[in-house]
Amino acid sequence: MNEPVVEFHNVSKIFRTRRKTVTALNEASFTVRKGDVFGLLGANGAGKTTAMRCILGLTRISGGELLVLGRDSLDRRRLFSHAAYLPEEPQLFAGATGREHLLYFARLCGIDRSHARHRIEEVLVVSGLTESADRPISGYSKGMKQRLGIAAAVLHEPDIVFLDEPTRGLDPIGRREVRDLLARLSEQGATLFLNSHLLGEVERLCNRVAILVDGKVKAEGALADMLSEGERIVVRFALPDPAKAQFPEAQRAEGGLYTITVADTAALAELTARIASAGGRVIAAQSDRLELEDFFLRVVGKGGGA
Amino acid sequence: MKILAVARFTMLRLRRSRYLYATFLLILLVVGSMLLVDQMPESTLSMAHNLSRMIIWLAAIWLGINLVQADRADGTLRSTLTRPISLVEVLAGKLLGGLAYLTLLSIVFTLAIALAGRHINANITWNTALYQIHLLPVHLTVMALAMLLAQVLPRFASGFIMLLAWDHAYSTASVAKVSTHLPLWMADVVGALARVIYMICPPTSTFYLSYSDFARLDLPAVTYLLLLAYAAHYAIACCLLAAWALNRQEL
């Protein structure tokens, strides 16, 4: 198993003002491992941004233990030499060109000029901005700005990239471009930490998720395992009339067919063999796997009769 | 190296701003007016230098207030701080970039005035040609103080205070002159105001000489080196205080 890069152990964050006390994180626990594409999900006000701000050292935790890259107290400067952060709307220097912006950020990361130029060409290719690199950023579309923000974030080849709502406010083409770019970064071995409530995007990108509800982690784990939890396989098959009695659990379906629901692939194999020996044939076997949205609503307790 | 990167990028952005062109227009106006006046070349030269001094001083105040505040307003300060760089380094780099910009303005003013001065047969020596350049340490302290004030006060208030600290000798003399015509209690208030102005003023403003004083005075090199060292320390102290003030705020 890969080494952990972010570990939340019963982390609490309480904001106290004169009038009220707000618990933004309530003993939240989750782990992000190297190479993960991790999605932190939650409704508005669930504590996602607070969690990210705690990780980035922008706010102090009130209790528990928070380890980033194995350390519990990284100063901001040290953290950002290993990590990168892309805020919801990347703030770019509008008067500069894309290349100048990247060169500036590369220099801030301590990359020497010759290596910076080489690295900039690489990230421009990955982000698909090579042709527009010498144009002023003020003329970029929102999608291009987002891609430039991501390109700037990964310039110094960070161990982990934190992205706050990376596709929010983008049109479908822009979303696709950003998603493809993140997928390429993931393939190159970067650990990605996404903070989002665009569940479709998360489902396409992430391999692990945690769901925050009122500051508490209600579910955490591999996305595939979560969505296949309680998965059933519906088998549609045809049977000769004399064999019907051998399948008392079968239900009639349209077109003279029958259906049986099984729990897993082993049961599916057993049923398929029974059908074949009875002279019938399997027409279709369909999984009723959950979608992330259904699972999310079930976890937060607002859907699916949960 | 990171400080230099911030300074270079600050200079690049300033070079592309419309304020540079506005300043060049002012330079043209100053030089143009010199060429139009064909009497008393020495006093024309002095007036042009003093005007330039005031323009660069105002630019220093404007830069000091806006260099960090503008980045805070458009969020680019926050994105800069998501790199492995400290706030003090960012502020120091911005001051250096601002100083480079003021140096550029000073050089352009010096050259333009020297050329126009030759044209009207004014007496220009190597010593007096350095007038605008010699003010740069003073402008650095002004810019640093304006930057510090802008982190704790609204921009307007910072600008107002910096204008009061324009030339402490002139401001306090004016205040003292006014106070003789006032009732005693009001004179006390005005006297207190004069003391505040004196305190706010960067101590380097003692070297903020008019052109005629500069031409008369033979400033010893050692004194000037001390001024340079003092200005650098003053700017660093302002950076540290401004970073402390910024760290206590939501960026």
Coordinates of C-alpha atoms in Angstrom, one line a residue:
Chain A
M1 CA 0.0 0.0 0.0
N2 CA 1.3 3.5 -0.9
E3 CA 2.5 5.8 1.9
P4 CA 0.0 8.3 3.3
V5 CA 0.5 12.0 2.3
V6 CA -2.4 13.5 4.2
E7 CA -3.7 11.9 7.5
F8 CA -6.6 13.3 9.4
H9 CA -7.0 11.7 12.8
N10 CA -10.0 13.0 14.7
V11 CA -9.4 16.5 13.6
S12 CA -11.6 19.2 14.9
K13 CA -11.8 22.8 14.0
I14 CA -14.0 25.1 16.0
F15 CA -14.5 28.8 15.1
R16 CA -15.3 30.9 18.1
T17 CA -16.7 34.4 17.9
R18 CA -18.2 36.5 20.7
R19 CA -21.7 35.5 19.8
K20 CA -21.4 31.9 18.6
T21 CA -19.3 28.9 18.3
V22 CA -19.2 27.0 14.9
T23 CA -17.8 23.5 14.7
A24 CA -16.5 23.3 11.1
L25 CA -14.8 19.9 11.5
N26 CA -15.9 17.4 14.1
E27 CA -13.3 14.7 14.8
A28 CA -12.9 14.1 11.0
S29 CA -10.7 11.2 10.0
F30 CA -9.5 10.2 6.6
T31 CA -6.3 9.3 4.7
V32 CA -5.0 10.3 1.3
R33 CA -2.2 8.0 -0.1
K34 CA 0.5 8.7 -2.6
G35 CA -0.9 8.4 -6.2
D36 CA -4.5 8.7 -5.1
V37 CA -7.0 10.9 -6.9
F38 CA -8.9 11.8 -3.7
G39 CA -12.3 13.6 -3.7
L40 CA -13.5 15.3 -0.5
L41 CA -17.2 15.6 -1.0
G42 CA -19.9 17.4 1.0
A43 CA -22.8 19.8 0.8
N44 CA -22.1 23.6 1.1
G45 CA -20.9 24.3 4.6
A46 CA -20.0 20.7 5.3
G47 CA -16.4 21.7 6.1
K48 CA -14.6 20.9 2.8
T49 CA -12.9 24.2 2.5
T50 CA -11.9 24.3 6.2
A51 CA -10.3 20.9 5.8
M52 CA -8.3 22.1 2.9
R53 CA -7.3 25.3 4.7
C54 CA -6.2 23.2 7.7
I55 CA -4.0 21.1 5.4
L56 CA -2.5 24.1 3.7
G57 CA -1.7 25.7 7.1
L58 CA -4.0 28.6 6.4
T59 CA -5.9 27.9 9.6
R60 CA -5.0 26.0 12.8
I61 CA -6.8 22.9 13.9
S62 CA -8.5 22.9 17.3
G63 CA -8.0 19.2 18.1
G64 CA -6.8 15.9 16.8
E65 CA -3.8 15.2 14.7
L66 CA -3.2 16.3 11.1
L67 CA -0.1 14.9 9.3
V68 CA 0.9 16.3 5.9
L69 CA 3.7 14.4 4.2
G70 CA 4.4 12.7 7.5
R71 CA 4.8 15.9 9.5
D72 CA 2.4 17.5 11.9
S73 CA 3.7 21.1 11.7
L74 CA 4.9 22.1 8.3
D75 CA 5.5 25.7 7.7
R76 CA 3.8 27.2 4.7
R77 CA 7.0 27.7 2.8
R78 CA 8.1 24.1 3.4
L79 CA 4.7 22.7 2.6
F80 CA 4.4 24.5 -0.8
S81 CA 7.8 23.2 -1.9
H82 CA 6.2 19.7 -1.9
A83 CA 2.6 20.7 -2.6
A84 CA 0.6 22.9 -4.9
Y85 CA -2.8 24.6 -4.5
L86 CA -5.2 25.7 -7.1
P87 CA -8.0 27.8 -5.6
E88 CA -11.5 27.8 -7.0
E89 CA -10.7 30.7 -9.3
P90 CA -7.0 30.8 -10.0
Q91 CA -5.7 34.3 -9.6
L92 CA -3.4 35.1 -12.5
F93 CA -1.4 38.2 -13.5
A94 CA -3.7 39.5 -16.2
G95 CA -1.1 41.9 -17.7
A96 CA 1.5 39.1 -18.2
T97 CA 1.5 36.4 -20.9
G98 CA 1.0 32.8 -20.0
R99 CA 4.7 32.1 -20.4
E100 CA 5.7 35.0 -18.2
H101 CA 3.3 33.9 -15.5
L102 CA 4.7 30.4 -15.6
L103 CA 8.3 31.7 -15.6
Y104 CA 7.6 33.9 -12.5
F105 CA 6.0 31.0 -10.6
A106 CA 8.9 28.7 -11.6
R107 CA 11.4 31.2 -10.2
L108 CA 9.4 31.5 -7.0
C109 CA 9.7 27.7 -6.7
G110 CA 13.4 28.0 -6.9
I111 CA 13.7 26.4 -10.3
D112 CA 16.7 27.8 -12.2
R113 CA 16.1 29.7 -15.4
S114 CA 17.3 27.1 -17.9
H115 CA 15.4 24.2 -16.2
A116 CA 12.4 26.5 -15.8
R117 CA 12.2 27.1 -19.6
H118 CA 12.4 23.4 -20.3
R119 CA 9.8 22.6 -17.6
I120 CA 7.5 25.4 -18.9
E121 CA 7.5 23.9 -22.4
E122 CA 6.5 20.5 -20.8
V123 CA 3.6 21.8 -18.8
L124 CA 2.4 24.0 -21.7
V125 CA 2.2 20.8 -23.9
V126 CA 0.4 18.9 -21.1
S127 CA -2.1 21.7 -20.6
G128 CA -2.5 22.3 -24.3
L129 CA -1.5 26.0 -24.1
T130 CA 1.6 26.0 -26.2
E131 CA 0.1 28.1 -29.0
S132 CA -1.4 30.7 -26.7
A133 CA 1.6 30.9 -24.3
D134 CA 2.8 34.2 -25.6
R135 CA -0.6 35.9 -25.5
P136 CA -1.7 38.1 -22.6
I137 CA -3.7 36.2 -20.0
S138 CA -6.4 38.9 -20.1
G139 CA -7.4 37.4 -23.5
Y140 CA -7.7 33.8 -22.2
S141 CA -11.0 32.0 -21.8
K142 CA -12.1 30.7 -18.4
G143 CA -11.1 27.2 -19.3
M144 CA -7.7 28.3 -20.5
K145 CA -7.1 30.3 -17.3
Q146 CA -8.0 27.2 -15.3
R147 CA -5.6 25.1 -17.3
L148 CA -2.9 27.7 -16.9
G149 CA -3.6 27.7 -13.1
I150 CA -3.1 23.9 -13.1
A151 CA 0.0 24.2 -15.3
A152 CA 1.5 26.8 -12.8
A153 CA 0.5 24.5 -9.9
V154 CA 2.4 21.5 -11.2
L155 CA 5.5 23.3 -12.4
H156 CA 7.7 22.3 -9.5
E157 CA 6.5 18.7 -9.8
P158 CA 4.8 18.6 -6.4
D159 CA 4.0 15.4 -4.5
I160 CA 0.4 16.5 -4.0
V161 CA -1.9 19.0 -5.8
F162 CA -4.9 20.4 -3.9
L163 CA -7.7 21.6 -6.2
D164 CA -10.7 23.5 -4.9
E165 CA -13.6 23.0 -7.3
P166 CA -11.4 22.8 -10.4
T167 CA -14.2 22.5 -12.9
R168 CA -16.8 24.9 -11.3
G169 CA -18.1 27.6 -13.6
L170 CA -16.6 26.0 -16.8
D171 CA -18.6 25.1 -19.8
P172 CA -18.7 21.4 -20.9
I173 CA -15.7 21.8 -23.2
G174 CA -13.7 23.6 -20.5
R175 CA -14.7 20.9 -18.0
R176 CA -13.6 18.2 -20.3
E177 CA -10.2 19.9 -21.0
V178 CA -9.5 20.2 -17.2
R179 CA -10.7 16.7 -16.5
D180 CA -8.4 15.3 -19.3
L181 CA -5.5 17.4 -17.9
L182 CA -6.0 16.0 -14.3
A183 CA -6.3 12.5 -15.7
R184 CA -2.9 13.0 -17.5
L185 CA -1.3 14.3 -14.3
S186 CA -2.7 11.3 -12.4
E187 CA -1.2 9.0 -15.0
Q188 CA 2.2 10.7 -14.4
G189 CA 2.0 9.8 -10.7
A190 CA 0.8 13.0 -9.1
T191 CA -1.5 12.7 -6.0
L192 CA -4.6 14.8 -6.5
F193 CA -6.8 16.1 -3.7
L194 CA -10.1 17.5 -5.1
N195 CA -12.6 19.4 -3.1
S196 CA -15.8 19.4 -5.1
H197 CA -19.6 18.9 -5.1
L198 CA -19.8 18.2 -8.8
L199 CA -20.3 14.5 -8.3
G200 CA -20.2 13.5 -11.9
E201 CA -16.7 14.9 -12.2
V202 CA -15.6 13.2 -9.0
E203 CA -16.9 9.9 -10.2
R204 CA -15.0 10.2 -13.5
L205 CA -11.7 11.2 -11.8
C206 CA -11.4 9.9 -8.3
N207 CA -10.4 6.5 -7.1
R208 CA -11.0 7.4 -3.4
V209 CA -13.5 9.7 -1.7
A210 CA -14.5 10.9 1.7
I211 CA -17.9 12.4 2.4
L212 CA -18.2 15.1 5.0
V213 CA -21.5 15.8 6.7
D214 CA -21.6 18.6 9.2
G215 CA -17.8 18.4 9.7
K216 CA -17.8 14.6 10.3
V217 CA -16.6 12.0 7.8
K218 CA -19.6 9.7 7.1
A219 CA -18.0 7.6 4.5
E220 CA -14.5 7.0 3.3
G221 CA -12.9 4.5 1.0
A222 CA -12.3 3.3 -2.6
L223 CA -15.0 4.7 -4.9
A224 CA -15.4 1.4 -6.7
D225 CA -16.0 -0.4 -3.4
M226 CA -18.5 2.2 -2.2
L227 CA -20.5 2.1 -5.4
S228 CA -20.6 -1.7 -5.6
E229 CA -21.7 -1.9 -2.0
G230 CA -25.1 -3.8 -2.1
E231 CA -24.7 -4.3 -5.9
R232 CA -27.1 -6.8 -7.4
I233 CA -27.0 -8.4 -10.8
V234 CA -30.3 -8.8 -12.7
V235 CA -30.3 -11.8 -15.1
R236 CA -32.9 -12.0 -17.9
F237 CA -33.3 -15.4 -19.5
A238 CA -35.5 -17.5 -21.7
L239 CA -36.7 -20.9 -20.7
P240 CA -38.6 -23.8 -22.4
D241 CA -42.0 -24.3 -20.7
P242 CA -41.2 -27.7 -19.1
A243 CA -38.2 -26.2 -17.2
K244 CA -40.2 -23.4 -15.5
A245 CA -40.8 -25.4 -12.4
Q246 CA -37.0 -25.6 -11.8
F247 CA -36.9 -21.9 -11.2
P248 CA -39.5 -21.0 -8.6
E249 CA -37.7 -17.7 -7.7
A250 CA -37.9 -16.4 -11.3
Q251 CA -40.2 -13.5 -12.1
R252 CA -41.9 -13.1 -15.4
A253 CA -40.7 -10.2 -17.6
E254 CA -41.7 -8.8 -20.9
G255 CA -41.4 -10.8 -24.1
G256 CA -41.9 -14.2 -22.4
L257 CA -38.7 -13.8 -20.5
Y258 CA -37.8 -14.4 -16.8
T259 CA -35.6 -12.4 -14.4
I260 CA -33.7 -13.5 -11.3
T261 CA -31.6 -11.1 -9.2
V262 CA -28.3 -12.5 -7.8
A263 CA -25.8 -11.0 -5.3
D264 CA -22.5 -11.5 -7.0
T265 CA -20.6 -13.0 -9.9
A266 CA -20.2 -16.4 -8.3
A267 CA -24.0 -16.7 -8.0
L268 CA -24.3 -15.4 -11.5
A269 CA -22.0 -18.2 -12.8
E270 CA -24.0 -20.8 -10.8
L271 CA -27.3 -19.5 -12.2
T272 CA -26.0 -19.4 -15.8
A273 CA -25.0 -23.1 -15.5
R274 CA -28.5 -24.0 -14.1
I275 CA -30.2 -22.2 -17.0
A276 CA -28.0 -23.9 -19.6
S277 CA -28.7 -27.3 -18.1
A278 CA -32.4 -26.7 -18.1
G279 CA -32.2 -25.9 -21.8
G280 CA -32.7 -22.1 -21.4
R281 CA -30.4 -19.3 -22.5
V282 CA -29.2 -16.1 -20.8
I283 CA -30.4 -12.9 -22.7
A284 CA -28.7 -10.3 -20.5
A285 CA -27.0 -9.8 -17.1
Q286 CA -27.1 -6.2 -15.9
S287 CA -25.6 -4.7 -12.7
D288 CA -27.7 -2.2 -10.7
R289 CA -24.6 -0.5 -9.4
L290 CA -25.1 2.7 -7.5
E291 CA -24.2 6.1 -9.0
L292 CA -22.1 8.4 -6.8
E293 CA -25.0 10.9 -6.6
D294 CA -27.3 8.1 -5.2
F295 CA -24.6 7.0 -2.8
F296 CA -23.9 10.6 -1.7
L297 CA -27.6 11.3 -1.1
R298 CA -27.9 8.1 0.8
V299 CA -24.9 9.0 3.1
V300 CA -26.1 12.5 3.8
G301 CA -29.6 11.1 4.5
K302 CA -31.5 12.9 1.8
G303 CA -32.5 10.3 -0.7
G304 CA -33.3 6.8 -1.7
G305 CA -35.4 6.3 1.4
A306 CA -32.3 6.0 3.5
Chain B
M1 CA 16.9 34.9 -5.7
K2 CA 13.2 34.7 -5.0
I3 CA 13.2 38.4 -3.9
L4 CA 14.8 39.3 -7.2
A5 CA 12.2 37.2 -9.1
V6 CA 9.4 39.2 -7.4
A7 CA 11.2 42.5 -8.1
R8 CA 11.7 41.6 -11.8
F9 CA 8.1 40.6 -12.2
T10 CA 6.9 43.8 -10.3
M11 CA 9.0 45.9 -12.6
L12 CA 7.6 44.1 -15.7
R13 CA 4.1 44.7 -14.6
L14 CA 4.8 48.4 -13.8
R15 CA 6.5 48.9 -17.2
R16 CA 3.3 47.7 -18.9
S17 CA 1.0 49.8 -16.8
R18 CA -0.6 53.0 -18.1
Y19 CA 1.0 55.0 -15.2
L20 CA 4.4 54.7 -16.9
Y21 CA 3.0 56.5 -19.9
A22 CA 1.3 59.1 -17.7
T23 CA 4.7 59.8 -16.1
F24 CA 6.4 60.1 -19.4
L25 CA 3.8 62.6 -20.4
L26 CA 4.6 64.6 -17.2
I27 CA 8.3 64.4 -18.1
L28 CA 7.5 65.8 -21.6
L29 CA 5.5 68.6 -20.0
V30 CA 8.3 69.5 -17.6
V31 CA 11.0 69.5 -20.3
G32 CA 8.7 71.3 -22.8
S33 CA 8.1 74.1 -20.3
M34 CA 11.8 74.4 -19.8
L35 CA 12.3 74.8 -23.5
L36 CA 9.6 77.5 -23.8
V37 CA 11.1 79.6 -21.0
D38 CA 14.2 81.3 -22.5
Q39 CA 15.1 83.5 -19.5
M40 CA 17.0 82.8 -16.3
P41 CA 18.3 79.3 -17.3
E42 CA 19.5 78.4 -13.7
S43 CA 16.1 79.1 -12.1
T44 CA 14.3 77.2 -14.9
L45 CA 16.6 74.2 -14.3
S46 CA 16.0 74.4 -10.6
M47 CA 12.2 74.6 -11.1
A48 CA 12.3 71.6 -13.4
H49 CA 14.3 69.5 -11.0
N50 CA 12.1 70.4 -8.0
L51 CA 9.0 69.5 -10.1
S52 CA 10.5 66.2 -11.0
R53 CA 11.4 65.6 -7.4
M54 CA 7.8 66.1 -6.4
I55 CA 6.5 63.8 -9.2
I56 CA 8.8 61.0 -8.2
W57 CA 7.9 61.5 -4.6
L58 CA 4.2 61.2 -5.4
A59 CA 5.0 58.1 -7.5
A60 CA 6.8 56.6 -4.5
I61 CA 3.7 57.2 -2.3
W62 CA 1.4 55.8 -4.9
L63 CA 3.6 52.7 -5.4
G64 CA 4.0 52.1 -1.7
I65 CA 0.2 52.1 -1.2
N66 CA -0.7 50.1 -4.2
L67 CA 2.0 47.5 -4.8
V68 CA 0.6 45.1 -2.2
Q69 CA -2.9 46.4 -1.9
A70 CA -3.6 45.9 -5.6
D71 CA -2.3 42.3 -5.4
R72 CA -4.5 41.7 -2.4
A73 CA -7.5 43.1 -4.2
D74 CA -7.2 40.9 -7.3
G75 CA -6.1 37.8 -5.3
T76 CA -2.6 37.5 -6.9
L77 CA -0.9 37.9 -3.5
R78 CA -2.6 34.8 -2.3
S79 CA -1.6 32.8 -5.4
T80 CA 2.0 34.1 -5.0
L81 CA 1.9 32.8 -1.4
T82 CA 1.0 29.3 -2.5
R83 CA 4.6 29.0 -3.7
P84 CA 7.5 28.3 -1.3
I85 CA 8.1 31.9 -0.5
S86 CA 7.6 33.9 2.7
L87 CA 5.5 37.1 2.9
V88 CA 8.6 39.1 3.9
E89 CA 10.4 38.0 0.7
V90 CA 7.3 39.0 -1.4
L91 CA 7.2 42.5 0.3
A92 CA 10.9 43.0 0.0
G93 CA 10.8 42.0 -3.7
K94 CA 7.9 44.4 -4.4
L95 CA 9.8 47.3 -2.8
L96 CA 12.9 46.4 -4.8
G97 CA 10.7 46.4 -8.0
G98 CA 9.2 49.7 -7.0
L99 CA 12.7 51.1 -6.4
A100 CA 13.8 49.9 -9.8
Y101 CA 10.8 51.7 -11.4
L102 CA 11.6 54.9 -9.5
T103 CA 15.2 54.6 -10.6
L104 CA 14.1 54.3 -14.2
L105 CA 11.9 57.5 -13.8
S106 CA 14.8 59.3 -12.1
I107 CA 17.2 58.5 -14.9
V108 CA 14.7 59.5 -17.6
F109 CA 14.0 62.8 -15.8
T110 CA 17.7 63.4 -15.3
L111 CA 18.5 62.8 -19.0
A112 CA 15.6 64.8 -20.2
I113 CA 16.3 67.8 -18.0
A114 CA 20.0 67.6 -18.8
L115 CA 19.3 67.7 -22.5
A116 CA 16.8 70.6 -22.1
G117 CA 19.2 72.4 -19.8
R118 CA 22.1 72.2 -22.3
H119 CA 19.7 73.6 -24.9
I120 CA 18.9 76.7 -22.7
N121 CA 22.6 77.1 -21.7
A122 CA 22.1 76.3 -18.0
N123 CA 25.2 75.4 -16.0
I124 CA 25.0 71.6 -15.4
T125 CA 27.8 69.8 -13.6
W126 CA 28.3 66.1 -12.9
N127 CA 27.5 66.7 -9.3
T128 CA 24.2 68.5 -9.9
A129 CA 23.2 66.0 -12.6
L130 CA 23.0 63.4 -9.9
Y131 CA 20.3 65.3 -8.1
Q132 CA 17.3 63.0 -8.9
I133 CA 19.4 59.8 -8.4
H134 CA 20.7 60.9 -4.9
L135 CA 17.0 61.1 -3.7
L136 CA 16.4 57.4 -4.3
P137 CA 17.1 56.3 -0.8
V138 CA 14.7 58.9 0.5
H139 CA 12.1 57.7 -2.0
L140 CA 12.7 54.1 -0.8
T141 CA 11.9 55.0 2.8
V142 CA 8.8 56.9 1.7
M143 CA 7.6 53.9 -0.4
A144 CA 8.3 51.5 2.5
L145 CA 6.4 53.6 5.0
A146 CA 3.4 54.0 2.6
M147 CA 3.4 50.3 2.1
L148 CA 3.3 49.7 5.9
L149 CA 0.6 52.2 6.5
A150 CA -1.6 50.8 3.7
Q151 CA -1.6 47.4 5.5
V152 CA -3.2 48.8 8.6
L153 CA -5.2 51.8 7.3
P154 CA -7.5 52.5 4.4
R155 CA -5.6 53.6 1.2
F156 CA -7.0 57.1 1.4
A157 CA -5.9 57.6 5.0
S158 CA -2.4 56.2 4.2
G159 CA -2.1 58.6 1.2
F160 CA -3.2 61.5 3.4
I161 CA -0.7 60.8 6.1
M162 CA 2.1 60.3 3.5
L163 CA 1.2 63.7 2.0
L164 CA 1.4 65.3 5.4
A165 CA 4.8 63.7 5.7
W166 CA 5.7 65.2 2.3
D167 CA 8.4 67.5 3.6
H168 CA 8.4 67.6 7.4
A169 CA 10.4 70.8 7.6
Y170 CA 7.9 72.6 5.4
S171 CA 4.8 71.0 7.1
T172 CA 5.9 71.7 10.6
A173 CA 7.1 75.2 9.8
S174 CA 3.6 75.9 8.2
V175 CA 1.9 74.4 11.3
A176 CA 4.0 76.5 13.6
K177 CA 3.3 79.7 11.6
V178 CA -0.5 79.0 11.7
S179 CA -0.4 78.3 15.5
T180 CA 0.7 81.9 16.3
H181 CA -2.6 83.2 15.1
L182 CA -4.7 80.7 17.1
P183 CA -6.2 80.6 20.6
L184 CA -3.9 78.8 23.1
W185 CA -5.8 75.5 23.2
M186 CA -6.0 75.3 19.4
A187 CA -2.3 76.2 19.1
D188 CA -1.7 73.2 21.4
V189 CA -3.7 70.9 19.2
V190 CA -1.9 72.2 16.1
G191 CA 1.5 71.9 17.9
A192 CA 0.6 68.2 18.7
L193 CA -0.2 67.7 15.0
A194 CA 3.2 69.1 14.1
R195 CA 4.9 66.7 16.4
V196 CA 2.9 63.8 14.9
I197 CA 3.9 64.8 11.4
Y198 CA 7.5 65.0 12.6
M199 CA 7.2 61.5 14.1
I200 CA 5.5 60.0 11.0
C201 CA 8.1 61.4 8.7
P202 CA 10.9 59.0 7.6
P203 CA 14.1 60.4 9.2
T204 CA 15.7 60.2 5.8
S205 CA 13.5 63.1 4.7
T206 CA 16.2 65.4 6.3
F207 CA 18.1 64.6 3.0
Y208 CA 15.1 65.6 0.9
L209 CA 16.8 68.7 -0.3
S210 CA 15.6 71.2 -2.9
Y211 CA 17.8 71.5 -6.0
S212 CA 19.3 74.8 -4.9
D213 CA 20.2 73.4 -1.4
F214 CA 21.7 70.3 -3.0
A215 CA 23.7 72.4 -5.4
R216 CA 25.0 74.5 -2.5
L217 CA 25.7 71.7 -0.1
D218 CA 28.7 69.5 -0.3
L219 CA 27.3 66.3 1.1
P220 CA 30.1 64.1 2.4
A221 CA 30.3 60.7 0.9
V222 CA 30.4 59.0 4.3
T223 CA 27.2 60.7 5.3
Y224 CA 25.6 59.6 2.1
L225 CA 26.7 56.0 2.7
L226 CA 25.2 56.2 6.1
L227 CA 22.0 57.4 4.5
L228 CA 22.0 54.4 2.1
A229 CA 22.5 52.0 5.0
Y230 CA 19.8 53.7 7.1
A231 CA 17.3 53.6 4.2
A232 CA 17.9 49.9 3.6
H233 CA 17.3 49.1 7.2
Y234 CA 14.3 51.3 7.4
A235 CA 12.8 49.5 4.4
I236 CA 13.5 46.1 5.9
A237 CA 11.9 47.1 9.2
C238 CA 8.8 48.3 7.3
C239 CA 8.7 45.0 5.4
L240 CA 8.8 43.0 8.6
L241 CA 6.1 45.1 10.3
A242 CA 3.9 45.0 7.1
A243 CA 4.3 41.2 7.0
W244 CA 3.4 41.0 10.7
A245 CA 0.3 43.1 10.0
L246 CA -0.7 41.1 6.9
N247 CA -0.2 37.8 8.7
R248 CA -2.9 38.9 11.2
Q249 CA -5.4 39.5 8.4
E250 CA -7.3 37.3 6.0
L251 CA -5.4 37.4 2.7

